[in-house]
PDB file of C-alpha atoms in Angstrom:
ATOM      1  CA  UNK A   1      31.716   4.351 -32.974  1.00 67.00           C
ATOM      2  CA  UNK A   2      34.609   6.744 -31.849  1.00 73.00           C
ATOM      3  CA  UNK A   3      33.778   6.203 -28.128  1.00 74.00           C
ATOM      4  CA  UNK A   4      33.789   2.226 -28.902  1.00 70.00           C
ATOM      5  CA  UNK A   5      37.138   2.764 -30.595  1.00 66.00           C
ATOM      6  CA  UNK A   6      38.750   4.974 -27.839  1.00 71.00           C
ATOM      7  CA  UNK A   7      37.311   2.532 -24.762  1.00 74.00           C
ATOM      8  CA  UNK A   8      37.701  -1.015 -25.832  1.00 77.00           C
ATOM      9  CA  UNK A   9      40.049  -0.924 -29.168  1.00 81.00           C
ATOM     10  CA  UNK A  10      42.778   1.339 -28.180  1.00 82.00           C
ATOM     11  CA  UNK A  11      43.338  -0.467 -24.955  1.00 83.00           C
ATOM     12  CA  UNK A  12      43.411  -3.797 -26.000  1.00 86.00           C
ATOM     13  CA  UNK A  13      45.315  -3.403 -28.843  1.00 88.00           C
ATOM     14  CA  UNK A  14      47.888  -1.236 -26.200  1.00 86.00           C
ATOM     15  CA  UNK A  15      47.568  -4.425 -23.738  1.00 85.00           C
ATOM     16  CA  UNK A  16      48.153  -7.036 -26.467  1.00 90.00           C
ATOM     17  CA  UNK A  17      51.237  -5.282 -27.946  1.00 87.00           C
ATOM     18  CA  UNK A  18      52.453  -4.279 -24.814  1.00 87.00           C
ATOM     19  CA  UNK A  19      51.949  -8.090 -23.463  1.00 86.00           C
ATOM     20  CA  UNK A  20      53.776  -9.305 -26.897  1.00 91.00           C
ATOM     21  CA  UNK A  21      56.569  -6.894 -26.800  1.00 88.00           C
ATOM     22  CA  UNK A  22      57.331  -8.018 -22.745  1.00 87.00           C
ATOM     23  CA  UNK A  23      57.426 -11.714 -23.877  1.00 87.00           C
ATOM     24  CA  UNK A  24      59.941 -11.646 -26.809  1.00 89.00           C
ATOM     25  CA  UNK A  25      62.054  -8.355 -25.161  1.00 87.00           C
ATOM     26  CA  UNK A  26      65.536 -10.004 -24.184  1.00 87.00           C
ATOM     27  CA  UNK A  27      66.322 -10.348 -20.355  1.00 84.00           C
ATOM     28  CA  UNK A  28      69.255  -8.129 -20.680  1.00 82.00           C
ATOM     29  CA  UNK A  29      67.067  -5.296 -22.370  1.00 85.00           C
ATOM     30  CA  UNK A  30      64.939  -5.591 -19.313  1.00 84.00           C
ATOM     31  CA  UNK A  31      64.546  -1.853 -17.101  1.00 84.00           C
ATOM     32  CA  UNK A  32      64.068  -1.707 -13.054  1.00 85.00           C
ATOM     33  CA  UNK A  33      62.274  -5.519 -12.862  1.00 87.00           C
ATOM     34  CA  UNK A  34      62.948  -8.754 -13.524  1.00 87.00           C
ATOM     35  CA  UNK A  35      61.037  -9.462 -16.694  1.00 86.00           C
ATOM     36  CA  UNK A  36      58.479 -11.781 -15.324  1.00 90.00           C
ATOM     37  CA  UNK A  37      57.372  -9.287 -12.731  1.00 90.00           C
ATOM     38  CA  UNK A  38      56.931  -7.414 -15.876  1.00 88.00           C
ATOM     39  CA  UNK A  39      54.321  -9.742 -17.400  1.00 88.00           C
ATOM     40  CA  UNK A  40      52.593 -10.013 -14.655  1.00 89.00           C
ATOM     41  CA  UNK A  41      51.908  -6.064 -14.218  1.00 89.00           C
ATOM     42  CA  UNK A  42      51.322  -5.764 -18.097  1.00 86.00           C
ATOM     43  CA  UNK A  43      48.361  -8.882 -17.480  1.00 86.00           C
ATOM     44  CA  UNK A  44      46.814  -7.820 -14.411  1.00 89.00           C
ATOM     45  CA  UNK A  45      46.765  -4.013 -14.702  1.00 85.00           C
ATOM     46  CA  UNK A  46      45.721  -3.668 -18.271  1.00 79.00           C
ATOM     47  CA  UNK A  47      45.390   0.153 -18.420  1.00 77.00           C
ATOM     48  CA  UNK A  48      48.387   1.215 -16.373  1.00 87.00           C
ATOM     49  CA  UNK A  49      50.177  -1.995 -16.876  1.00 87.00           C
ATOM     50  CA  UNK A  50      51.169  -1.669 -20.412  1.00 87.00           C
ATOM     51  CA  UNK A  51      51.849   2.440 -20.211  1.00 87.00           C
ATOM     52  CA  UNK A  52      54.082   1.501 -17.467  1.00 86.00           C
ATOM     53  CA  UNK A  53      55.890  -0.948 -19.304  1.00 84.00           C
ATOM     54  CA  UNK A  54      56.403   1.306 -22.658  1.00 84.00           C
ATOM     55  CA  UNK A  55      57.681   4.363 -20.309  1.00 86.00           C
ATOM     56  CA  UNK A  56      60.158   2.379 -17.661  1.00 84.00           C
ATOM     57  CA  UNK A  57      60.229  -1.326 -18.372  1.00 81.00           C
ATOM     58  CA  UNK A  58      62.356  -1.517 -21.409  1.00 78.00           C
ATOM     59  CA  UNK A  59      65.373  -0.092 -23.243  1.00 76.00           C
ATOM     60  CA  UNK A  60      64.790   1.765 -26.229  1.00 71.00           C
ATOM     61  CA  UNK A  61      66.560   3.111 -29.540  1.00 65.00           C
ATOM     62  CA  UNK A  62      70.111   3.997 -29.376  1.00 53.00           C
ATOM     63  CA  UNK A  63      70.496   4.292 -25.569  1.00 50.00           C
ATOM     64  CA  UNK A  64      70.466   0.708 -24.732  1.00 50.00           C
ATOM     65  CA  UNK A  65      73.277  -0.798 -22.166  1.00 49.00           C
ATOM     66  CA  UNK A  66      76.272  -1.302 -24.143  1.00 48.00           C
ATOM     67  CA  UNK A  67      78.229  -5.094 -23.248  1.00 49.00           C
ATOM     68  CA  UNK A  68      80.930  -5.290 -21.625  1.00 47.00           C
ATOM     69  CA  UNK A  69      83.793  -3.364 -23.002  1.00 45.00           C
ATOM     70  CA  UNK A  70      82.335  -1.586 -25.043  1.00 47.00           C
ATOM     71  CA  UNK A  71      80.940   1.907 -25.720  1.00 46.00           C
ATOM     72  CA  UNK A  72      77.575   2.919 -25.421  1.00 45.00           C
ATOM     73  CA  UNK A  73      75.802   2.208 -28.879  1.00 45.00           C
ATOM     74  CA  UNK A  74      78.828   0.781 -30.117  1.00 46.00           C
ATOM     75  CA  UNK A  75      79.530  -3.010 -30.380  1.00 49.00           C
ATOM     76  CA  UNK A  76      82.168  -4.673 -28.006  1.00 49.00           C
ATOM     77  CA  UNK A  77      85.499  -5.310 -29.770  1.00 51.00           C
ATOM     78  CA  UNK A  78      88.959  -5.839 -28.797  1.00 49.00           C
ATOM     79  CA  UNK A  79      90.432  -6.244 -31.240  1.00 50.00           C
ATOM     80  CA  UNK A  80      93.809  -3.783 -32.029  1.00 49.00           C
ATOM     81  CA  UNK A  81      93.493  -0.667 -33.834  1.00 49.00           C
ATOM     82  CA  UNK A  82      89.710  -1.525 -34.904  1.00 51.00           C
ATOM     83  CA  UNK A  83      87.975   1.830 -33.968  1.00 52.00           C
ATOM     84  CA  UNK A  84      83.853   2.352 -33.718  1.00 51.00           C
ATOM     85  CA  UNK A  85      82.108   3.798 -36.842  1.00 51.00           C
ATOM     86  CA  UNK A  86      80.987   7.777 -37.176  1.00 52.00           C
ATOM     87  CA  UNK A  87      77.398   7.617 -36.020  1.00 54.00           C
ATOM     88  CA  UNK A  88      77.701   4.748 -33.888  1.00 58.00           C
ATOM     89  CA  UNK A  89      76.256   1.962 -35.883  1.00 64.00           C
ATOM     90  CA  UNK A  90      78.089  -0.750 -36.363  1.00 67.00           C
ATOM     91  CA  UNK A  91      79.858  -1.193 -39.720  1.00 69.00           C
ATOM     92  CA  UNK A  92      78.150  -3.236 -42.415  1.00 78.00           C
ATOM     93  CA  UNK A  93      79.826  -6.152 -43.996  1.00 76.00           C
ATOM     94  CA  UNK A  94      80.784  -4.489 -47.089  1.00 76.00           C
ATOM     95  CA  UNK A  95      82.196  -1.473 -45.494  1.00 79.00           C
ATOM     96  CA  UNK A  96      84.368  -3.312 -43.169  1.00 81.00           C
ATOM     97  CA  UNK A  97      87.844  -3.469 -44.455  1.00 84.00           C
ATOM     98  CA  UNK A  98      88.602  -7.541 -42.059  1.00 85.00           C
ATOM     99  CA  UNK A  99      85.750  -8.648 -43.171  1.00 83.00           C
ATOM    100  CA  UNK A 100      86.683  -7.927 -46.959  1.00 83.00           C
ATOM    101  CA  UNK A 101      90.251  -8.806 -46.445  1.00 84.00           C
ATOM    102  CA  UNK A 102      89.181 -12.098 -45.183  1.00 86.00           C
ATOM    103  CA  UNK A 103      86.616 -12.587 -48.388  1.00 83.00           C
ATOM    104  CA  UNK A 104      90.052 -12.213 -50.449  1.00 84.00           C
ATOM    105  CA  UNK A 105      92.027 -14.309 -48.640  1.00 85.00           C
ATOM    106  CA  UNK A 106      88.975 -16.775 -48.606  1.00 85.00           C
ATOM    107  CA  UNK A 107      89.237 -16.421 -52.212  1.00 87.00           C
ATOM    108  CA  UNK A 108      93.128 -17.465 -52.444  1.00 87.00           C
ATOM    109  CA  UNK A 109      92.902 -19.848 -50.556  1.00 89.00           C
ATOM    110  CA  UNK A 110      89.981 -21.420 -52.499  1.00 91.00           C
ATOM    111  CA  UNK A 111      91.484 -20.577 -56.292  1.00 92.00           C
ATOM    112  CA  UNK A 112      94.661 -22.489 -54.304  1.00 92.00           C
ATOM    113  CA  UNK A 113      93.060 -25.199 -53.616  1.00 94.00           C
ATOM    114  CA  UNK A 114      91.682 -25.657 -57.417  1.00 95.00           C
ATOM    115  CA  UNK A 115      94.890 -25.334 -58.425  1.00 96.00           C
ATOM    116  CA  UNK A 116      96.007 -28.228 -56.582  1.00 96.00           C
ATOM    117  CA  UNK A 117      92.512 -30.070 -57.506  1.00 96.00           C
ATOM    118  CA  UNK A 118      93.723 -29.188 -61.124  1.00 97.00           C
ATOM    119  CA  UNK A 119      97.334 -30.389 -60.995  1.00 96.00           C
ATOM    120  CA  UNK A 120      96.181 -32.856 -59.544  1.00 96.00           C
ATOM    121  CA  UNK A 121      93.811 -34.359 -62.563  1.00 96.00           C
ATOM    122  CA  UNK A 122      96.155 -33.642 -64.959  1.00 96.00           C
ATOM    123  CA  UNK A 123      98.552 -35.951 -62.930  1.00 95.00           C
ATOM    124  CA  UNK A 124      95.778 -38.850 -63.043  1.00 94.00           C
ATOM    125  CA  UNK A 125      94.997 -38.682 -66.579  1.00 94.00           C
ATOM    126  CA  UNK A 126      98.587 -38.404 -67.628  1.00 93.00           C
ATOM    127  CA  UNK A 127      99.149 -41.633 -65.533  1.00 92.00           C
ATOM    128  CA  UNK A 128      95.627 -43.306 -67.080  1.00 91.00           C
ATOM    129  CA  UNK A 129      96.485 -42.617 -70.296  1.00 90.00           C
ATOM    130  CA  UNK A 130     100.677 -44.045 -69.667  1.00 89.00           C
ATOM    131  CA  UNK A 131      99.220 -47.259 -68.256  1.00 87.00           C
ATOM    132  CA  UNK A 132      96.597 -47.592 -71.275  1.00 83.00           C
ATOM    133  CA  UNK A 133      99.328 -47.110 -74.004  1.00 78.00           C
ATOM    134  CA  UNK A 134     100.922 -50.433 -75.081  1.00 70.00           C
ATOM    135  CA  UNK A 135     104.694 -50.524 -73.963  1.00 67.00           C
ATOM    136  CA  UNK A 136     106.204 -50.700 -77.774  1.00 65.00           C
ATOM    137  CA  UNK A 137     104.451 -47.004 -78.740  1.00 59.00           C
ATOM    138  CA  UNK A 138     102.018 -48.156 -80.676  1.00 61.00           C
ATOM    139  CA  UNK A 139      97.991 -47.828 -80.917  1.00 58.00           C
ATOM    140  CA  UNK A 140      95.990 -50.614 -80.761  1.00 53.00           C
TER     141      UNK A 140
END
């Protein structure tokens, strides 16, 4: 059973993840070959092919190319006086003071607009309920 497990198992479970984690890698992410050269070694040289591939065709972790303009393992941004997070992960959304600021000011400008909405209804019913009223005062 062990020998059946280390010759047929082990290798084609290696081949088929290797062969699934060539197809859905991102071109960019892509190491020394274009990606479909890629494919091809990881399908026709099953042994080597997907070793290969895990040691030199991707890149891995933390030390992948950064885009352009930005540091390595740090996102690209331009914006003014935004500087990259300890540790270089990027920030989450609740520990990023522009993306709070612009949930408040979302929230302005929405309790603005019911405001309005508000004023707005009052206005209507005050002007339903004038044009209902008879003009002497009193209730029919």
């Amino acid at each position: 059973m062990p020998r059946i497990l280390l010759t047929i198992v082990l290798p084609l479970a290696l081949w088929v993840w290797a062969f699934v984690d060539c197809l859905t890698t991102p071109e960019d992410e892509v190491k020394h070959l274009p990606k479909v050269v890629w494919v091809l070694i990881v399908l026709l040289f099953p042994p080597l092919g997907p070793i290969a591939w895990l040691i030199a065709g991707k890149q891995r972790g933390f030390l992948r190319a950064a885009p352009a303009g930005a540091h390595q393992g740090y996102p690209a941004d331009d914006r003014p006086g935004r500087t990259a997070p300890r540790g270089g992960r990027p920030l989450a959304p609740d520990d990023d003071p522009e993306f709070l600021a612009s949930l408040k000011k979302n929230n302005k400008d929405h309790e603005d607009m019911l405001k309005q909405w508000e004023a707005d209804l009052r206005r209507r019913e005050r002007e339903l309920r004038d044009r209902d009223e008879p003009e002497d005062g009193r209730k029919s």
